[in-house]
Amino acid sequence: MNLLLDGIAWILDPANQTGPSGWFARLGEQLAYTFGAVAIAALIAVPLGYLVGHTGRGRDIAVSLSGGFRALPSLGVLILLGLGLGIGFKAPLLTFVVLAVPPILAGAYAGFEAVDRRTIDAARAVGMTESQVIRKVEVPLGLPLLIGGLRSAVLQVVATATLAAYVSGGALGAFIFAGVATRDYAQTLGASILVTTLALVLEGIFALLQKLVVPRGVVAKELKDVRARSSRTRAVMGTPIREGK
Amino acid sequence: MFTAIKKGRLLTGLVAVGAVVALAGCASGDPLDTSSTSGGDAAEGGAIVIGSQAYYSNEIIAEIYAQALEANDIEVERQFNIGQRDAYLPALESGEVQLFPEYTGNLLQYYDPETTAKTSDDVYSALAGALPEGLEVLDQAPATDQDSYNVTKEFSESNGVTSLSDLASVTTPLTLGGNSELQTRPYGPEGLLATYGVTVGFTPIEDSGGPLTLQALKDNQVQLVNIYSADPNIAAAGLVTLEDPEGLFLASNVVPLINTDAATPEVSDVINKVSAALTAEDLVELNSQSQNDQESADTIAKNWLEKVALF
Amino acid sequence: MNWVSSNLDLVWELTLAHIALSVPPIVVGFLLSVPIGWIANRFRLTRGTILVVLGLLYTIPSLPLFIFMPLILGTPLLSSLNVSVALTIYAVALMVRTAADGLASVDKDVLQAASAMGYSGWQRFWRVELPLSGPVLLAGLRVVSASTVSLATIGSVVGVTSLGYLFINGFQRNIPAEVVSGIVAVLLIAVVFDLLLVLLGRVTLPWSRRERTGSPRSARQRTALLAGGVS
């Protein structure tokens, strides 16, 4: 407990806050990595996921890709890229992109797949073109699951971005490594508290966002009878991940 | 649906899970717990537990100790790749690990950050006094592996810099690269300013003067880097190690740190012979075999022991 | 690639150590998560709290958690237990929600039917709820397995032997082949574990295969995808 107080004291000490190596700046770097990596990953993974989800082609590859990449050890990838790219932000950013692609890909195609086939058939029956089906049916209905994927990616990167300091990439991990090396555990713990808090805040924002993007019709239906429904139907509505992990 | 859930199936499942648990139990009990259980007994004639840092060069020296003891029929157990001094020094005090290759200057600074000792002999004698109860050092080796500041040859020539005291006249801004702990060490940026009047920025690079540090220096992201003096890259990359006339750095010789209970005359005798034979050039060569020839610590240690023909 | 051929012994040795380090957290994490998930479902008030709090444990960065484990547990600094316990915490954080969702996914009508047939609560859990939620639990377990195998590499930064050694050692010695072999070995372990789990599923949940062909978009697969995102 004492140590925890030391960590909090470290955070509150103005001397540790400002300047290029204060935690304000390091927190900014942590956020920059997080959103930079997730944005780049989304540019790659969302179109790919939509393609897979819409056509149903390459599904197995997408599943094993997003599953297999999960086991990819970030530290190893970071070091390998670091050896190739040198110090700075490039190797960490690229590592985090690799980390963020699988959950976003999974969210994108799962979102499309979760749309009831009958709904899509109905959309076609009323004369929607293929691109209208995508834009007006699949994308909005799949949005909660896509946001879920983005949320997972953000959380994963924000927690892992501490490793960036291993190849001089800055961010909050710089304090963690320095604290360990100099036995200044208050610094290590203070930075860890900051990372965890940051993750919590982002988590809260995404939980809220996910609630907001559920199309109105779906919400109405869901409120009525979600408890009684079997998992299959609930999953289609995106409930399992909506309750805020 | 219910018909599918036969008792037998469920039982098979439970047995399978049980088997995995049992397997896991065996597995975790096997290679990882050995050190913790044998720690206490080793002093009474069991194996002597040798540790090493998570630093390739340190691991080579530890392997040399191990093979030298084995050559003299002393049983050893290897507990290599232990990260920080925080982790392994308490383990040495408790006897969990008993013998460890260390570096006099860095170890002295760990126990006595305010020390004023600089030369090899001063550091060694100060260290003997600074060690906690239950730990002692055997003879130090001539080999040193200490912090040193290096610049590229081009930088040295174009700025006329061969010594740390020359740096004060360099007009372009300087950035120092090294492990993050360097920032707060007495010989870090503050020491440079206090001793030589040199102001430098600092970029932490966590590879102990390894490939990234070197790359950063070549790319001019940093102009001054801390590389251990036994690193073969200093010569290979044509770096210039700046002289240290004011004694900013402590001398740091390779020294065996040992738990008193394990320091029997036989063990001390073998290890002291090894230390006496380990020269600074040898250490650079050993490191070079690891980095450039990609040999394993095992092979490098064996070759060196054959070369020096001690046993 | 010269490095690989002359260091196969080392890679194999580290692979075994890595497996020994990652299997207990996967198994223990699973065994803890199912009852916790059940309790979470049992009392509607606790559900949100338990699931959210445990899920948030996953946001603690791994390196400091490994470092502070001995201070919390009072274990020796070098003990592999520090990493094992930390990995178990992550496993529970990942698994609990899937376990709760899996158990909740069992059709209420089926449960009522079971009760009507005279099953006690205990019998109903073992014979109906647990087997029927098996596919979802298995999907969650596969995610936990992959994530644990990957995270165990960080143990090397705090001196607990795992394949992460090859990353750090290869980094210092500037041998990319060494780093690559570490990554490949980790992926191989993850794939083998995954296959074993799928096999375990075939043996213990034979009906789930039939269901799969019938409805390709089953809850099980979707849960796998979503849980996957969480890692």
mmCIF file of C-alpha atoms in Angstrom, chain A residues 127-223:
data_model
loop_
_atom_site.group_PDB
_atom_site.id
_atom_site.type_symbol
_atom_site.label_atom_id
_atom_site.label_comp_id
_atom_site.label_asym_id
_atom_site.label_seq_id
_atom_site.Cartn_x
_atom_site.Cartn_y
_atom_site.Cartn_z
ATOM 1 C CA GLY A 127 -34.586 -3.155 -54.882
ATOM 2 C CA MET A 128 -31.411 -2.024 -53.169
ATOM 3 C CA THR A 129 -28.251 -2.294 -55.210
ATOM 4 C CA GLU A 130 -25.303 -4.220 -53.871
ATOM 5 C CA SER A 131 -23.570 -1.030 -52.748
ATOM 6 C CA GLN A 132 -26.758 0.161 -51.069
ATOM 7 C CA VAL A 133 -26.998 -3.131 -49.232
ATOM 8 C CA ILE A 134 -23.509 -2.549 -47.918
ATOM 9 C CA ARG A 135 -23.927 1.127 -47.074
ATOM 10 C CA LYS A 136 -27.460 1.132 -45.755
ATOM 11 C CA VAL A 137 -27.779 -2.294 -44.180
ATOM 12 C CA GLU A 138 -24.548 -4.107 -43.477
ATOM 13 C CA VAL A 139 -22.394 -1.197 -42.352
ATOM 14 C CA PRO A 140 -24.873 0.343 -39.877
ATOM 15 C CA LEU A 141 -25.986 -3.004 -38.487
ATOM 16 C CA GLY A 142 -22.401 -4.213 -38.211
ATOM 17 C CA LEU A 143 -21.210 -1.022 -36.563
ATOM 18 C CA PRO A 144 -21.502 -2.169 -32.928
ATOM 19 C CA LEU A 145 -19.275 -5.147 -33.617
ATOM 20 C CA LEU A 146 -16.785 -3.042 -35.575
ATOM 21 C CA ILE A 147 -16.615 -0.559 -32.705
ATOM 22 C CA GLY A 148 -16.094 -3.562 -30.431
ATOM 23 C CA GLY A 149 -13.127 -4.594 -32.551
ATOM 24 C CA LEU A 150 -11.698 -1.074 -32.537
ATOM 25 C CA ARG A 151 -12.147 -0.946 -28.792
ATOM 26 C CA SER A 152 -10.214 -4.173 -28.313
ATOM 27 C CA ALA A 153 -7.462 -2.885 -30.575
ATOM 28 C CA VAL A 154 -7.208 0.390 -28.677
ATOM 29 C CA LEU A 155 -7.039 -1.344 -25.314
ATOM 30 C CA GLN A 156 -4.469 -3.791 -26.498
ATOM 31 C CA VAL A 157 -2.220 -1.147 -28.018
ATOM 32 C CA VAL A 158 -2.533 1.248 -25.092
ATOM 33 C CA ALA A 159 -1.374 -1.458 -22.687
ATOM 34 C CA THR A 160 1.373 -2.712 -24.988
ATOM 35 C CA ALA A 161 2.693 0.706 -26.013
ATOM 36 C CA THR A 162 4.768 0.657 -22.822
ATOM 37 C CA LEU A 163 7.162 -1.638 -24.697
ATOM 38 C CA ALA A 164 8.040 1.163 -27.132
ATOM 39 C CA ALA A 165 10.632 2.451 -24.685
ATOM 40 C CA TYR A 166 12.589 -0.759 -25.197
ATOM 41 C CA VAL A 167 13.721 0.596 -28.565
ATOM 42 C CA SER A 168 13.820 4.252 -27.457
ATOM 43 C CA GLY A 169 10.331 4.925 -28.705
ATOM 44 C CA GLY A 170 9.369 7.001 -25.668
ATOM 45 C CA ALA A 171 5.835 6.819 -24.186
ATOM 46 C CA LEU A 172 5.033 5.890 -20.601
ATOM 47 C CA GLY A 173 7.168 2.752 -20.711
ATOM 48 C CA ALA A 174 10.243 5.004 -20.511
ATOM 49 C CA PHE A 175 9.447 5.544 -16.829
ATOM 50 C CA ILE A 176 8.836 1.864 -16.263
ATOM 51 C CA PHE A 177 12.186 0.814 -17.701
ATOM 52 C CA ALA A 178 14.078 3.672 -16.060
ATOM 53 C CA GLY A 179 12.408 2.967 -12.728
ATOM 54 C CA VAL A 180 13.339 -0.686 -12.850
ATOM 55 C CA ALA A 181 16.922 0.051 -13.860
ATOM 56 C CA THR A 182 17.473 2.565 -11.073
ATOM 57 C CA ARG A 183 15.339 0.879 -8.416
ATOM 58 C CA ASP A 184 13.030 3.880 -8.386
ATOM 59 C CA TYR A 185 9.886 1.804 -8.009
ATOM 60 C CA ALA A 186 7.707 4.830 -7.300
ATOM 61 C CA GLN A 187 8.386 5.913 -10.869
ATOM 62 C CA THR A 188 7.621 2.462 -12.279
ATOM 63 C CA LEU A 189 4.427 2.167 -10.301
ATOM 64 C CA GLY A 190 3.367 5.739 -11.033
ATOM 65 C CA ALA A 191 3.708 5.114 -14.769
ATOM 66 C CA SER A 192 1.853 1.798 -14.473
ATOM 67 C CA ILE A 193 -1.008 3.530 -12.707
ATOM 68 C CA LEU A 194 -1.121 6.098 -15.507
ATOM 69 C CA VAL A 195 -1.235 3.390 -18.191
ATOM 70 C CA THR A 196 -3.999 1.498 -16.412
ATOM 71 C CA THR A 197 -5.992 4.683 -15.825
ATOM 72 C CA LEU A 198 -5.601 5.654 -19.454
ATOM 73 C CA ALA A 199 -6.881 2.227 -20.471
ATOM 74 C CA LEU A 200 -9.854 2.604 -18.136
ATOM 75 C CA VAL A 201 -10.780 5.998 -19.539
ATOM 76 C CA LEU A 202 -10.550 4.776 -23.140
ATOM 77 C CA GLU A 203 -12.574 1.726 -22.161
ATOM 78 C CA GLY A 204 -15.307 3.935 -20.740
ATOM 79 C CA ILE A 205 -15.403 6.122 -23.842
ATOM 80 C CA PHE A 206 -15.718 3.127 -26.128
ATOM 81 C CA ALA A 207 -18.389 1.475 -23.989
ATOM 82 C CA LEU A 208 -20.414 4.660 -24.356
ATOM 83 C CA LEU A 209 -19.681 4.909 -28.070
ATOM 84 C CA GLN A 210 -20.780 1.338 -28.597
ATOM 85 C CA LYS A 211 -24.100 2.031 -26.937
ATOM 86 C CA LEU A 212 -24.630 5.104 -29.102
ATOM 87 C CA VAL A 213 -24.002 3.476 -32.460
ATOM 88 C CA VAL A 214 -26.591 0.723 -32.163
ATOM 89 C CA PRO A 215 -29.246 1.650 -34.759
ATOM 90 C CA ARG A 216 -32.475 2.791 -33.176
ATOM 91 C CA GLY A 217 -34.642 -0.028 -34.446
ATOM 92 C CA VAL A 218 -32.336 -2.617 -33.008
ATOM 93 C CA VAL A 219 -32.278 -0.927 -29.627
ATOM 94 C CA ALA A 220 -36.026 -0.917 -29.365
ATOM 95 C CA LYS A 221 -36.260 -4.569 -30.161
ATOM 96 C CA GLU A 222 -33.461 -5.456 -27.835
ATOM 97 C CA LEU A 223 -34.800 -3.637 -24.816
#
